[in-house]
C-alpha atoms as one frame of an Amber mdcrd trajectory, in Angstrom:
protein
  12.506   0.277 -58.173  16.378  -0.410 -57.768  17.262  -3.147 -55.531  18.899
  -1.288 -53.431  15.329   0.992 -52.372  13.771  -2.617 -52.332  16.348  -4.160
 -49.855  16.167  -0.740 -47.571  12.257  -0.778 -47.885  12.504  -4.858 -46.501
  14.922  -3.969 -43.781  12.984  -1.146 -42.699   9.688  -3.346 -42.123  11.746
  -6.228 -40.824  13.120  -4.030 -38.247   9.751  -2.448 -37.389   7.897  -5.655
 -37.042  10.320  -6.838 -34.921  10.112  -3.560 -32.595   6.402  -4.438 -32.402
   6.742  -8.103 -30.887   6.652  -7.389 -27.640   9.285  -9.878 -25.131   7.811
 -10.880 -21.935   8.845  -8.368 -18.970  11.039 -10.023 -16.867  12.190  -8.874
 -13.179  15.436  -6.868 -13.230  16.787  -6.013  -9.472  17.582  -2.377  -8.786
  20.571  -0.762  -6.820  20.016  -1.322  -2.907  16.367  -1.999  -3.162  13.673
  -4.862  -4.145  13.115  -5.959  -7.876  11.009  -3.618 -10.105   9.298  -4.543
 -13.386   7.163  -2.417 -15.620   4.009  -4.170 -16.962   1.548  -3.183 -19.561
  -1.573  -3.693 -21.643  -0.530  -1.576 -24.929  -3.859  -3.261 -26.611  -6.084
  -3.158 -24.132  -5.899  -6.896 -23.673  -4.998  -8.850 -20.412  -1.039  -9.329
 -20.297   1.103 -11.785 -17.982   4.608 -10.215 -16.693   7.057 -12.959 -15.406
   7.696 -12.338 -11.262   9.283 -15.711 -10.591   8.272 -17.268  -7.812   7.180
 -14.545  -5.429   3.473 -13.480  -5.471   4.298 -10.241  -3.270   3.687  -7.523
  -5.559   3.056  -3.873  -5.201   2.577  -1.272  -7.863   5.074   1.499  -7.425
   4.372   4.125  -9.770   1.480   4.278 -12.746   2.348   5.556 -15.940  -0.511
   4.777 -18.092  -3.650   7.489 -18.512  -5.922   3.923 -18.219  -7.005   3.442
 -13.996  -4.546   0.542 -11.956  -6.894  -0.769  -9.860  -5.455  -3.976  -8.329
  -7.792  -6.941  -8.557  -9.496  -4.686 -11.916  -6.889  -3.696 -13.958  -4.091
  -5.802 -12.320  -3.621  -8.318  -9.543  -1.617 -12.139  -8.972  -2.329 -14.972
 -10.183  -0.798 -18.444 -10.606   0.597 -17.280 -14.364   2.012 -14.336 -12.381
   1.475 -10.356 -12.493  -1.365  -9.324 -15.073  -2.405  -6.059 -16.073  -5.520
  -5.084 -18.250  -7.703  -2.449 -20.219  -4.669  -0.446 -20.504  -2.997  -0.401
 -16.856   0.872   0.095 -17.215   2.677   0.403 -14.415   5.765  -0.157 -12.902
   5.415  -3.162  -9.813   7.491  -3.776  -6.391   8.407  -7.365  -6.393   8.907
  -8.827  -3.002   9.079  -7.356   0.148  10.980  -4.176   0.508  10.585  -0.302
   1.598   8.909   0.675   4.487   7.693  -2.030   7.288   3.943  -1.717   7.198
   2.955  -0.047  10.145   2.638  -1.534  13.637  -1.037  -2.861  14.237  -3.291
  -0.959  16.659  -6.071  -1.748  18.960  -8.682   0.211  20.454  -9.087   1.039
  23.898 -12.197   2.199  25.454 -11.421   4.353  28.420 -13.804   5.974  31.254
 -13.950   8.669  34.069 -17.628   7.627  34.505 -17.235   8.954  37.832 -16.372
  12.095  37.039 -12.653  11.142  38.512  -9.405  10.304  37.049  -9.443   7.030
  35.989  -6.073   4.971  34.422  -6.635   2.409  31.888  -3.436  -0.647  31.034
  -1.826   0.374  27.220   1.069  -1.768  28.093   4.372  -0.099  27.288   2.670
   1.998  24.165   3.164   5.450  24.131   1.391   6.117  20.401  -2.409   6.800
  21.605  -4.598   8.552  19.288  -8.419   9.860  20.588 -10.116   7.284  17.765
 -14.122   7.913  19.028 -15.023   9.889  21.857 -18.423   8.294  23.595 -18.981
  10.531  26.820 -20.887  13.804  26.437 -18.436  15.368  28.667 -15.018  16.411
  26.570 -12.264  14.854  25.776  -9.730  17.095  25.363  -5.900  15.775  25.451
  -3.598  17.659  28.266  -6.742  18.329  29.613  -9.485  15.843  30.272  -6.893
  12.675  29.150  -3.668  11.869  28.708  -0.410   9.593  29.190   1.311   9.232
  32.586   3.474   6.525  33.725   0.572   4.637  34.612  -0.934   4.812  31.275
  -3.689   6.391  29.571  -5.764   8.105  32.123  -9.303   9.777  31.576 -10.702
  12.770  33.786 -13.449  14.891  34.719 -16.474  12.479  32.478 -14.419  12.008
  29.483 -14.956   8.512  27.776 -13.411   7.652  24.441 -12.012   4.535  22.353
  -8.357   5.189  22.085  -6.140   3.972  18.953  -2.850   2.295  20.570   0.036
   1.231  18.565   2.508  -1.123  19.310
């Protein structure tokens, strides 16, 4: 072979080897929203994807045909985030997005006198029929609903309630 083939043939497998390292995956912030960072197990192998410092960590969006199952495929540790058996995915780092949603409480409420009854929700107005208990109905706009008062029950109806704050 001519040295030239020889020298294209070396840079050609230089250049390919060196595609096939693979760097470690680093945090890059986006435009108006938290850092994202795309992790994967090409070999099937556990890998470690640098996160800095935080340990809140979210997977966004999966792009591997292998299952992300966090604490299976991928979690936290102390190394930072690590995927497995073939998860890739792309990660949330941090806090950002939506606020999780309020937290709720449950409310049992009773007519067991067959009369209207008012039970305290505090200044909540999101009440959800969660479990109805009575064998009478419960039927909002009907047998319970919100007033000014509250949450009132009528007519037998007895229920836990779902109330968000």
């Amino acid at each position: 072979m001519t040295r030239t083939i020889k020298l294209l043939l070396i840079g050609t497998l230089l250049i390919a080897g060196a595609s096939a390292i693979t760097a470690p995956a680093i945090a890059q912030p986006g435009y108006g929203g938290p850092p994202r960072i795309t992790c994967s197990s090409n070999d099937g192998r556990r890998n470690w994807c640098d996160i800095g410092p935080s340990r809140d960590v979210r997977m966004a969006r999966q792009i591997s045909g292998s299952p992300c199952v966090r604490d299976s495929t991928w979690g936290v540790d102390r190394r930072g985030l690590w995927v497995d058996r073939g998860c890739r995915a792309e990660f949330i780092i941090g806090r950002g997005g939506s606020p999780p949603p309020p937290p709720a409480r449950i409310v049992t409420c009773s007519s067991n006198d067959g009369r209207r009854n008012w039970c305290d929700i505090g200044p909540s107005r999101d009440v959800r029929l969660s479990r109805q208990i009575s064998g009478s109905p419960c039927v909002r706009d009907s047998t319970w609903d919100l007033d000014r008062r509250g949450l009132w029950v009528d007519r037998g109806c007895r229920a836990d309630f779902r109330v968000r704050y």
